[in-house]
PDB file of C-alpha atoms in Angstrom:
ATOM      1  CA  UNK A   1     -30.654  18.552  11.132  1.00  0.00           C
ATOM      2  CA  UNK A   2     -34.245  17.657  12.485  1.00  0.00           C
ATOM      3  CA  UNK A   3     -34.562  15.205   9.890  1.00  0.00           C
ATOM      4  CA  UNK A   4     -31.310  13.401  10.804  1.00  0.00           C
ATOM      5  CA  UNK A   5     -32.502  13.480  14.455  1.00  0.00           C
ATOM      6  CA  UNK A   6     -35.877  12.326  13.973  1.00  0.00           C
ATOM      7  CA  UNK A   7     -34.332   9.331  11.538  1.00  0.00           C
ATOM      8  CA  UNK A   8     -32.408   8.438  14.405  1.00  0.00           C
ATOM      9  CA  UNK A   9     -35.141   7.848  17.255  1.00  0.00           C
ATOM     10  CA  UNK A  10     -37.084   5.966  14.307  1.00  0.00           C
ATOM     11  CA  UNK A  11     -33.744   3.983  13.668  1.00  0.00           C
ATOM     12  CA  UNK A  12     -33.501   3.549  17.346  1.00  0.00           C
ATOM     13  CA  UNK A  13     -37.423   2.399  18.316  1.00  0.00           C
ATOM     14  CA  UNK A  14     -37.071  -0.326  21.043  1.00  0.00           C
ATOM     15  CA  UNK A  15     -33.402  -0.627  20.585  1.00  0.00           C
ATOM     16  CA  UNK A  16     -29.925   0.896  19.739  1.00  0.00           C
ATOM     17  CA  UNK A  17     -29.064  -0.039  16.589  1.00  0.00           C
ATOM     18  CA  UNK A  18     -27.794   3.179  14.917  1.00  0.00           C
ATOM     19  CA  UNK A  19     -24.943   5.490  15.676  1.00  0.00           C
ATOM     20  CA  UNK A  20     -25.065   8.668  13.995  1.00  0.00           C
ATOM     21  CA  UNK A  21     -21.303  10.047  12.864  1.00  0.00           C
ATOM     22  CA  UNK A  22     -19.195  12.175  10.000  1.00  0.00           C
ATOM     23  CA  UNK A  23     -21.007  15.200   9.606  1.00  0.00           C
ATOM     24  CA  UNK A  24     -23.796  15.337  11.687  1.00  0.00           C
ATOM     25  CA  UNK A  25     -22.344  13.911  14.615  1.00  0.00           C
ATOM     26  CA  UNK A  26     -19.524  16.948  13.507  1.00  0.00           C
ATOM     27  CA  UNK A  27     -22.447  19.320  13.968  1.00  0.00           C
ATOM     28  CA  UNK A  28     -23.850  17.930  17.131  1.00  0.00           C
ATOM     29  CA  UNK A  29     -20.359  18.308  18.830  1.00  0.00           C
ATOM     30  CA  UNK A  30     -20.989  22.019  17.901  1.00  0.00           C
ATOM     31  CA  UNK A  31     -17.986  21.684  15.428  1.00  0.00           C
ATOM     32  CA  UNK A  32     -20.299  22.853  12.270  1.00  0.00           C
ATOM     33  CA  UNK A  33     -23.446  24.292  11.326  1.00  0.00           C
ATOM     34  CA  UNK A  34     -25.338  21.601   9.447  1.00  0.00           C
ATOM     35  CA  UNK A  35     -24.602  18.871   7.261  1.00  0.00           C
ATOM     36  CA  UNK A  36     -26.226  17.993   4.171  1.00  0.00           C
ATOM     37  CA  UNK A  37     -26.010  14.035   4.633  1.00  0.00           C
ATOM     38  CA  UNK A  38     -26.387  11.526   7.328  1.00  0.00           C
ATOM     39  CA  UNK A  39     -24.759   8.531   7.989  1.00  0.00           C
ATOM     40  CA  UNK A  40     -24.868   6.095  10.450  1.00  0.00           C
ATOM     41  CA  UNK A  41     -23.299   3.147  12.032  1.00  0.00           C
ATOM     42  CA  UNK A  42     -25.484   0.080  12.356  1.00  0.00           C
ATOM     43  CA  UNK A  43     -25.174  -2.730  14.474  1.00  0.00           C
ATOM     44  CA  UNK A  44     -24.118  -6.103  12.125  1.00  0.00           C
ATOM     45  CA  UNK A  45     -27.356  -8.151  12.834  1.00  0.00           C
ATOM     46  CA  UNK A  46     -30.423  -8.988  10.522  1.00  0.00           C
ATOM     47  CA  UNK A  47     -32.523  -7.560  13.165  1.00  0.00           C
ATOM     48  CA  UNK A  48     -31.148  -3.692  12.923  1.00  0.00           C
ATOM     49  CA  UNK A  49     -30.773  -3.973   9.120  1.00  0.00           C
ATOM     50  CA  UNK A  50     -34.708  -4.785   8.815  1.00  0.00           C
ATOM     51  CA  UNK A  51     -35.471  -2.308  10.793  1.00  0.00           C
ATOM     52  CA  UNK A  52     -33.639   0.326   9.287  1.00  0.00           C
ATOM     53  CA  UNK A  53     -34.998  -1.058   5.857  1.00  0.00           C
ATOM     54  CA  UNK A  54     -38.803  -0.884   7.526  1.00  0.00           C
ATOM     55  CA  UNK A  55     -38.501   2.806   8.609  1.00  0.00           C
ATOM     56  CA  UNK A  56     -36.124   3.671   4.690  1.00  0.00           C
ATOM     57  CA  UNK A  57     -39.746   2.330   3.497  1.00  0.00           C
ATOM     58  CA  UNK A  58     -41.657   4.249   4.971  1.00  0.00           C
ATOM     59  CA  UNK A  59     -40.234   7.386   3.969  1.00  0.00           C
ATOM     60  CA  UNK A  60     -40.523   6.168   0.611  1.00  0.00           C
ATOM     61  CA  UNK A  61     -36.978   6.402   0.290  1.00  0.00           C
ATOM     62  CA  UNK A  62     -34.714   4.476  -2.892  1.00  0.00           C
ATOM     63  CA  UNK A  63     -31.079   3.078  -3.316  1.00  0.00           C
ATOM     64  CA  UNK A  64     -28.551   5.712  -4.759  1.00  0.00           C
ATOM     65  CA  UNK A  65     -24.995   3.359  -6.235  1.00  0.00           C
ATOM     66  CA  UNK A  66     -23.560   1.398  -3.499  1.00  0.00           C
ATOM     67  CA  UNK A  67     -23.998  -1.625  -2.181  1.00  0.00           C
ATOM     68  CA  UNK A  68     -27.640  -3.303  -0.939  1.00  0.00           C
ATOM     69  CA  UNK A  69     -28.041  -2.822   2.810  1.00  0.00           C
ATOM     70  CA  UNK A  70     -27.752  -6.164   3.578  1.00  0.00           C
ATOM     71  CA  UNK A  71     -25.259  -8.187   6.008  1.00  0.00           C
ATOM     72  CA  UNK A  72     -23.288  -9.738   3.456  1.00  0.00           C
ATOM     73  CA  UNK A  73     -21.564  -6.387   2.150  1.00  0.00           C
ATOM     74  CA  UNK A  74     -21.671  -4.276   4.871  1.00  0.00           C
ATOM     75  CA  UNK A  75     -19.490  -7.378   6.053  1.00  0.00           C
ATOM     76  CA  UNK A  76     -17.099  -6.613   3.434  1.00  0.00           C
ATOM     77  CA  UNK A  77     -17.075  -3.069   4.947  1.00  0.00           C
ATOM     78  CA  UNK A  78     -19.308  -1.826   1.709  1.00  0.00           C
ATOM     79  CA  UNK A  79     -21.560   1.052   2.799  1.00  0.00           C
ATOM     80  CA  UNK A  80     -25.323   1.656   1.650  1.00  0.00           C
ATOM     81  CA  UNK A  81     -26.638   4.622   0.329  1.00  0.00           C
ATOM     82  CA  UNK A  82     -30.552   5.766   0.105  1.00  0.00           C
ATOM     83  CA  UNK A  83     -32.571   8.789  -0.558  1.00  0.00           C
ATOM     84  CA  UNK A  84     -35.908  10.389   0.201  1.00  0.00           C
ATOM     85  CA  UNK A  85     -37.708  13.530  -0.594  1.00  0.00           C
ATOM     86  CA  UNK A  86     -38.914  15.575   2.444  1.00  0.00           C
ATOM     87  CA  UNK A  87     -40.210  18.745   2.661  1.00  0.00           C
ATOM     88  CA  UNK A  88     -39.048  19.872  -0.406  1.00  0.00           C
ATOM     89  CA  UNK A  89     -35.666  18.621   0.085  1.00  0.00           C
ATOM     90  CA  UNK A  90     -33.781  15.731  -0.513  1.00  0.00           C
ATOM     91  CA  UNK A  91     -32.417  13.685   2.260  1.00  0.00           C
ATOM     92  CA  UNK A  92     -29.614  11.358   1.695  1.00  0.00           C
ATOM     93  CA  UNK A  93     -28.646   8.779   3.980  1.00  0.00           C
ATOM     94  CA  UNK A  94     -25.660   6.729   4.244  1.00  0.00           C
ATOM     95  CA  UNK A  95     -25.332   3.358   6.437  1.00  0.00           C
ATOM     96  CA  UNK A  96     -22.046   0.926   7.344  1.00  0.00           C
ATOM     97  CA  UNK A  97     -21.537  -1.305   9.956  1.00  0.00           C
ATOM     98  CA  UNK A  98     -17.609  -1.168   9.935  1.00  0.00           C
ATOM     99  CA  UNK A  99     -16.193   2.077   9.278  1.00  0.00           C
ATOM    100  CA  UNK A 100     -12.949   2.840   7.982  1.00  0.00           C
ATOM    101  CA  UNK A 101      -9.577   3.070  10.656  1.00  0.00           C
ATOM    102  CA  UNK A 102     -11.667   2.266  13.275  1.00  0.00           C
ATOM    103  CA  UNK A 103     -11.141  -1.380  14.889  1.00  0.00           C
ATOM    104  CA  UNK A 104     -13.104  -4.372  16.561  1.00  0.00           C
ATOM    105  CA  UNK A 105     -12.511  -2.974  19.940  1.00  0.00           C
ATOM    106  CA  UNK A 106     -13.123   1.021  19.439  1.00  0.00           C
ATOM    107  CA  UNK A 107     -16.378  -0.326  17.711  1.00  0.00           C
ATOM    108  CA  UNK A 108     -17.494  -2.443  20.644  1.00  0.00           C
ATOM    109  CA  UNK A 109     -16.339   0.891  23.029  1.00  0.00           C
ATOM    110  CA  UNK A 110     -18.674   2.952  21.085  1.00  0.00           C
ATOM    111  CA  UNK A 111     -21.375   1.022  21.317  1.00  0.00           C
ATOM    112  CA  UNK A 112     -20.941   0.010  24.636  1.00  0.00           C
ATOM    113  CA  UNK A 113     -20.554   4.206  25.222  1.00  0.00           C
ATOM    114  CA  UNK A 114     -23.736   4.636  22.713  1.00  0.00           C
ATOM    115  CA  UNK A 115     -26.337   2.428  23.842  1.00  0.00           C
ATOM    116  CA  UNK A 116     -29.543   3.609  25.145  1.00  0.00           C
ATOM    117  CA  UNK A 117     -28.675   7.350  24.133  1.00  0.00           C
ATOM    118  CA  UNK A 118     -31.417   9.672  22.848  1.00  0.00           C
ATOM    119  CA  UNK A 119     -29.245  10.232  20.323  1.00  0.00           C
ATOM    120  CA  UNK A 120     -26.319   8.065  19.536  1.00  0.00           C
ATOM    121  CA  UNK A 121     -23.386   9.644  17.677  1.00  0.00           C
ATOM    122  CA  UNK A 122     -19.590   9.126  17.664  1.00  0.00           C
ATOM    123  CA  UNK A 123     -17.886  10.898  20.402  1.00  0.00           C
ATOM    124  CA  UNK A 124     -14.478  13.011  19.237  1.00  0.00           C
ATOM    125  CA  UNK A 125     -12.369  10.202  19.000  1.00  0.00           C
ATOM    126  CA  UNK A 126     -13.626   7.556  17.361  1.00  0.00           C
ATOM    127  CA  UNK A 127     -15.061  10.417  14.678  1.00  0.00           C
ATOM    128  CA  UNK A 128     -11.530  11.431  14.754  1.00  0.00           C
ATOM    129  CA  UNK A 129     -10.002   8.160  13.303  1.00  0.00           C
ATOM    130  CA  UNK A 130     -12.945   8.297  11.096  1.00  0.00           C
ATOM    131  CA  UNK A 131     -12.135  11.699   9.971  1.00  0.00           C
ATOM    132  CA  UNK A 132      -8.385  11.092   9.489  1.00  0.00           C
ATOM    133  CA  UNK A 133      -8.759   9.871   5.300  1.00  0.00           C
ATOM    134  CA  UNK A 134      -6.601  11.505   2.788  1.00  0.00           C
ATOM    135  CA  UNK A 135      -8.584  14.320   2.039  1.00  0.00           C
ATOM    136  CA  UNK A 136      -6.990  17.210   3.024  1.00  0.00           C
ATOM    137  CA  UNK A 137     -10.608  18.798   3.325  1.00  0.00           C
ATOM    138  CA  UNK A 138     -10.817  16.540   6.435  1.00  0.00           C
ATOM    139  CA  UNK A 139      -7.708  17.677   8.200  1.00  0.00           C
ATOM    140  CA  UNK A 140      -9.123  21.002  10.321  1.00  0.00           C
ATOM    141  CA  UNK A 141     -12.202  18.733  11.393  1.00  0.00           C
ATOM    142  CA  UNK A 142      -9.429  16.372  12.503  1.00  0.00           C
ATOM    143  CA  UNK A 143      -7.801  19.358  14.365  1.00  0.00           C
ATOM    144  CA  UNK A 144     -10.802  20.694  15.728  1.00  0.00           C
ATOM    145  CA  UNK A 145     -11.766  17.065  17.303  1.00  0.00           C
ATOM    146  CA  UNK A 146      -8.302  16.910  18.968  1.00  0.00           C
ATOM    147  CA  UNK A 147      -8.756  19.665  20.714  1.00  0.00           C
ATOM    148  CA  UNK A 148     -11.995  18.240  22.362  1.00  0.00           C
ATOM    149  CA  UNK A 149     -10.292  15.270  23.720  1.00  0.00           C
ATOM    150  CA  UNK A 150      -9.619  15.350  27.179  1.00  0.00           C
ATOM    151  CA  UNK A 151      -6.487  12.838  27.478  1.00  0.00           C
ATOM    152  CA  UNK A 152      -3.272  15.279  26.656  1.00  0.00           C
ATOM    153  CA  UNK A 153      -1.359  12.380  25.362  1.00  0.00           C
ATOM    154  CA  UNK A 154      -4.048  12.151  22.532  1.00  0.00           C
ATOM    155  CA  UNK A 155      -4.574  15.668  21.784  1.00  0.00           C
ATOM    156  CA  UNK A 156      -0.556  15.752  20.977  1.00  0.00           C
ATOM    157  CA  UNK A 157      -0.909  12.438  18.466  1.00  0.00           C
ATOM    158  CA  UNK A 158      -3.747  13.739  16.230  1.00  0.00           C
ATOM    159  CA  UNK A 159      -3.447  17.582  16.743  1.00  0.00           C
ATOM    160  CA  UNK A 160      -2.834  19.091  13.166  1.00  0.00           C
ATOM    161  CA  UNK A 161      -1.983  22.699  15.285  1.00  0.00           C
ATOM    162  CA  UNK A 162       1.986  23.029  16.000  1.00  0.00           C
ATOM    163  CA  UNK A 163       0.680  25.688  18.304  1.00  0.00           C
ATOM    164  CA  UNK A 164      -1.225  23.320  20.619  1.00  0.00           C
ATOM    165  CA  UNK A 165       1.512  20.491  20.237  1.00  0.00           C
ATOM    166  CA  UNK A 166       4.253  22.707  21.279  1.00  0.00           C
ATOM    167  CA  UNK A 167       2.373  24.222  24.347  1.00  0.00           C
ATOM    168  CA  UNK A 168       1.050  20.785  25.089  1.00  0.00           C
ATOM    169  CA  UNK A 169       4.540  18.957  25.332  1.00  0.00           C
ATOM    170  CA  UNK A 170       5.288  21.899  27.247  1.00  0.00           C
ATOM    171  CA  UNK A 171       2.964  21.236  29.494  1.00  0.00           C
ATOM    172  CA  UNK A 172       3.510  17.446  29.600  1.00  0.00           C
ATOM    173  CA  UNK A 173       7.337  17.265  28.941  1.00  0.00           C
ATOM    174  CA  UNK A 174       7.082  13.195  30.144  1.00  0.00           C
ATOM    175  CA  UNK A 175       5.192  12.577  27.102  1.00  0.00           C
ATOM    176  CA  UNK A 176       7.471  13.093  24.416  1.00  0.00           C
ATOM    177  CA  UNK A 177       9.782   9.894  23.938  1.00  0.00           C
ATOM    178  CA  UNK A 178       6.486   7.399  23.856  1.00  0.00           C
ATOM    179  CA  UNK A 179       4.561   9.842  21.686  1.00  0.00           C
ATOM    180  CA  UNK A 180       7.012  10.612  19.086  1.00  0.00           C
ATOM    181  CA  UNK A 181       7.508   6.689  18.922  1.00  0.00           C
ATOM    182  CA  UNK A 182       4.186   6.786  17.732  1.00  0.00           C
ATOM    183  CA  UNK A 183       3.893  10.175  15.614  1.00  0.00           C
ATOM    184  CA  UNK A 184       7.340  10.886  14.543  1.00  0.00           C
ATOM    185  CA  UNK A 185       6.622  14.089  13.624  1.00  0.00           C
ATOM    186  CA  UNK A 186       6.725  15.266  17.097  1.00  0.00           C
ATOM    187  CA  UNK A 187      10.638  15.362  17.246  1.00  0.00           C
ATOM    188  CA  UNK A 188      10.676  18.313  15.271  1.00  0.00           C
ATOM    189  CA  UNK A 189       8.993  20.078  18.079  1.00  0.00           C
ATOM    190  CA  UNK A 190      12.719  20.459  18.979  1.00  0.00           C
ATOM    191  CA  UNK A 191      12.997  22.816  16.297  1.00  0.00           C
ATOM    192  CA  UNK A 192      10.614  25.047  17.324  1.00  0.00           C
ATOM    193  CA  UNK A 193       7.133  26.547  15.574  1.00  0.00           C
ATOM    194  CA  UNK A 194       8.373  26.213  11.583  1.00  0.00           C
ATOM    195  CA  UNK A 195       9.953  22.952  11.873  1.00  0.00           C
ATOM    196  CA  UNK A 196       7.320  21.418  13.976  1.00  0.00           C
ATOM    197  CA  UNK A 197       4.490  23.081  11.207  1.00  0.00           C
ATOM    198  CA  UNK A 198       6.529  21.599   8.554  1.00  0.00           C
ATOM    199  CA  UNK A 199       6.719  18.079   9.857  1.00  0.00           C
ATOM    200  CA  UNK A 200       2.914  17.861  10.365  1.00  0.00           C
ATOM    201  CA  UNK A 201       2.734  18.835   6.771  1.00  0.00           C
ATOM    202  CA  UNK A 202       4.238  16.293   5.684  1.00  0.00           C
ATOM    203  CA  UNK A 203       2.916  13.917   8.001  1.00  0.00           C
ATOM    204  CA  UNK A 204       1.369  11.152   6.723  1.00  0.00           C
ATOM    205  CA  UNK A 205      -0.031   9.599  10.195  1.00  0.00           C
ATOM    206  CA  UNK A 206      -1.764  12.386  11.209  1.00  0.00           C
TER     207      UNK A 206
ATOM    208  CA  UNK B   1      -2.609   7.412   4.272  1.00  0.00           C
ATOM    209  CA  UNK B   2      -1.340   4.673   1.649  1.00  0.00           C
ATOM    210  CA  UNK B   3      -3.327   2.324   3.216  1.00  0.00           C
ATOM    211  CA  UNK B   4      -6.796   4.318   3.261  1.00  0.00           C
ATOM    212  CA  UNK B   5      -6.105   4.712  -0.486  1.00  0.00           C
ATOM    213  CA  UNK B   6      -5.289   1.394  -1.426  1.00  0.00           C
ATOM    214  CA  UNK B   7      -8.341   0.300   0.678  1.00  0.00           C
ATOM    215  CA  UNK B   8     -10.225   3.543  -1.366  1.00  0.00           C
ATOM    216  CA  UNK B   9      -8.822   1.676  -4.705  1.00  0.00           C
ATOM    217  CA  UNK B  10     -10.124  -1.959  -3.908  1.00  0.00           C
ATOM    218  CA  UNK B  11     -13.661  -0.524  -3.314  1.00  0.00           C
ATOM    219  CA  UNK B  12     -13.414   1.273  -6.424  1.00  0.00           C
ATOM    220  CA  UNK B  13     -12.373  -1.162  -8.479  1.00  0.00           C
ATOM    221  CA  UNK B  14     -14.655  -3.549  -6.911  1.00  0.00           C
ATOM    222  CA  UNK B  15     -17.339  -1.558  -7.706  1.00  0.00           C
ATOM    223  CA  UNK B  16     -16.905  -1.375 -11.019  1.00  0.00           C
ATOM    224  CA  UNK B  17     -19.174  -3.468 -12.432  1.00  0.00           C
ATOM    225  CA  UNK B  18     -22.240  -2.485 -10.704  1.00  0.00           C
ATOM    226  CA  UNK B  19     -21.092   1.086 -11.507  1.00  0.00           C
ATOM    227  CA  UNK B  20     -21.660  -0.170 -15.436  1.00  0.00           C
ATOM    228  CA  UNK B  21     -24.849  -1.760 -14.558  1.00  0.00           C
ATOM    229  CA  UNK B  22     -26.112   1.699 -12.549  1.00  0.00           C
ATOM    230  CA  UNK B  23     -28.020   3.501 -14.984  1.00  0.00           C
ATOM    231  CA  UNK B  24     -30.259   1.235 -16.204  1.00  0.00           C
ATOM    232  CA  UNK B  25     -30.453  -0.548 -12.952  1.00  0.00           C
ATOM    233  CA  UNK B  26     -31.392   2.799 -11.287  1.00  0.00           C
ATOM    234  CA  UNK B  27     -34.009   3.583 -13.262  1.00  0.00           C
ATOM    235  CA  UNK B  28     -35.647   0.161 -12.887  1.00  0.00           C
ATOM    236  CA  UNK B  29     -35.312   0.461  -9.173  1.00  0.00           C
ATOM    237  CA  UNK B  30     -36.944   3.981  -9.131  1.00  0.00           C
ATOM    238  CA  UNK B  31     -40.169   2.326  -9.615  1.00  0.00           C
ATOM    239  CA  UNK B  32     -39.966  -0.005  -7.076  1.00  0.00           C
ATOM    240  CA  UNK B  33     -41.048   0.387  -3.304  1.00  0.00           C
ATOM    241  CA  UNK B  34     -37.965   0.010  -1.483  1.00  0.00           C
ATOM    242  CA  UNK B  35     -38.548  -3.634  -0.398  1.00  0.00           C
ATOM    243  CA  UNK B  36     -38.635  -4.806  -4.152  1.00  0.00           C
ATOM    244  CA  UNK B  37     -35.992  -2.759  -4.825  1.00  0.00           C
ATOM    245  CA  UNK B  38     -34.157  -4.760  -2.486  1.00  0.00           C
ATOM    246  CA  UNK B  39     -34.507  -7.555  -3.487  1.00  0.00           C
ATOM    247  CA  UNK B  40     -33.796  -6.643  -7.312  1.00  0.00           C
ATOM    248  CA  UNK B  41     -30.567  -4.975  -6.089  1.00  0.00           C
ATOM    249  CA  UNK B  42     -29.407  -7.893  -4.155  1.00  0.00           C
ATOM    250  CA  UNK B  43     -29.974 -10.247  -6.851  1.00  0.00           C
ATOM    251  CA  UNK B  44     -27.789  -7.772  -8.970  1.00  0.00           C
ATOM    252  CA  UNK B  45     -25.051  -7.275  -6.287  1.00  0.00           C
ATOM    253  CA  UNK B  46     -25.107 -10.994  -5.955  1.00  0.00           C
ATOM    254  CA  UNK B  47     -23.894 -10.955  -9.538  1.00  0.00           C
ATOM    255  CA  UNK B  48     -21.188  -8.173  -9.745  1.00  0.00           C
ATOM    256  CA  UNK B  49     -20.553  -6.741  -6.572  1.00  0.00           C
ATOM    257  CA  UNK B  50     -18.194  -9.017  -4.412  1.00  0.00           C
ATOM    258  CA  UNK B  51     -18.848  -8.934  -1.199  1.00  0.00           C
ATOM    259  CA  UNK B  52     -15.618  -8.633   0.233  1.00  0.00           C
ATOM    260  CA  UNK B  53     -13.509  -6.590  -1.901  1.00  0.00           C
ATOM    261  CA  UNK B  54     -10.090  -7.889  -2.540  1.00  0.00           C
ATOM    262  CA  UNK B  55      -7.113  -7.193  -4.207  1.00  0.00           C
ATOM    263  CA  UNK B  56      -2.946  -7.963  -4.089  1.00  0.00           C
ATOM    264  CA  UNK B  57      -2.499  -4.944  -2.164  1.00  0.00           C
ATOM    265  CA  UNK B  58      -5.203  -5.448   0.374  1.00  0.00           C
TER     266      UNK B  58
END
């Protein structure tokens, strides 16, 4: 993890312009271990992309398949993908300046949250709607993260746990008619703790 | 879901071009300090990698 950390002051020198998320921003929420990658979130300006190219260079580091890390693809919402030996070990590094699910305005939030940090890295939520892809290898990270947000109403539309749904709208009974609006899923919380676990199965939303 | 894979599709498919071009492209960028690498890289992307992936279902 030191590596990532470091990589991120260097990123960082003078200047927020990275955001560190997925995995190791997983581990710094104390969610996991380690990871074995690390990606960030740049800001979309020539300035932070030079930079991050300057310090890349430094560590001697070289492309792996993906697109150049340059404004006109991460645009596009392509991601960039380098490597460089240290220590023994390899250290890949992933960059994007608009990540998948989330939008204009949770972006500006999080770096409007971010800025002048240490250490920059995506808070639950926004890692959350990050987290939510199709891989079902993602969905206990995604359940995990719920449980760290502190707004009930939120923890109920991404829990994957029927167990913390049903003592949640139990808890917040007023919630249910907007939320299931938005989660459908929820009104087979009606049926109790099999229906409710089969619903989320199936949920496609969540 | 549908529309993180259809989004997961158009990037693929994008892609696929410089994914052709990768071997031999790799190894001429291994030799290459990263700025010159760069540059060779954009000049290929420029080529075969559009940079805003589209497709009817996007």
């Amino acid at each position: 993890m030191t590596v990532y950390l470091e990589l991120t002051r260097e990123f960082n020198a003078g200047r927020t312009r990275a955001i560190l998320c997925n995995g190791q921003a997983v581990a710094l929420l104390r969610l996991a271990i380690a990871s074995k990658d690390g990606d960030w979130i740049l800001r979309e300006d020539e300035e932070a992309l030079s930079h991050v190219r300057s310090v890349l260079a430094r560590h001697g580091a070289q492309y792996r398949f993906g697109a150049p890390l340059d404004l006109d693809w991460l645009r596009g919402g392509w991601s960039a993908h380098l490597e460089f030996p240290w220590h023994g070990l390899r250290v890949r590094t992933d960059f994007s300046t608009r990540p998948p699910r989330l939008s204009g305005a949770e972006l500006e939030e999080l770096w409007a949250q971010q800025d002048q940090r240490d250490i920059p890295f995506t808070p639950p939520k926004p890692l959350l709607r990050i987290k939510q892809t199709g891989r079902e290898k993602d969905w206990p990270i995604v359940g995990e993260l719920a449980r760290l947000l502190t707004d009930p109403g939120e923890q109920i539309l991404y829990s994957r746990s029927p167990q913390d749904i049903l003592r949640l709208l139990a808890d917040h009974p007023s919630l249910a008619g907007e939320l299931t609006l938005r989660r459908p899923a929820l009104a087979a919380a009606k049926g109790g703790l099999a229906a409710l676990r089969m619903a989320l199965d199936q949920d496609a939303t969540s | 879901m549908d529309a993180d894979e259809a989004r997961l599709r158009r990037f693929i498919e994008a892609s696929s071009r410089l994914r052709a071009r990768w071997p031999a492209l790799a190894t001429e960028l291994a030799g290459l300090p990263l700025p010159s690498a760069h540059e060779r890289l954009l000049l290929e992307a420029t080529e075969c990698l559009p940079k805003t992936p589209r497709t009817t279902d996007s």
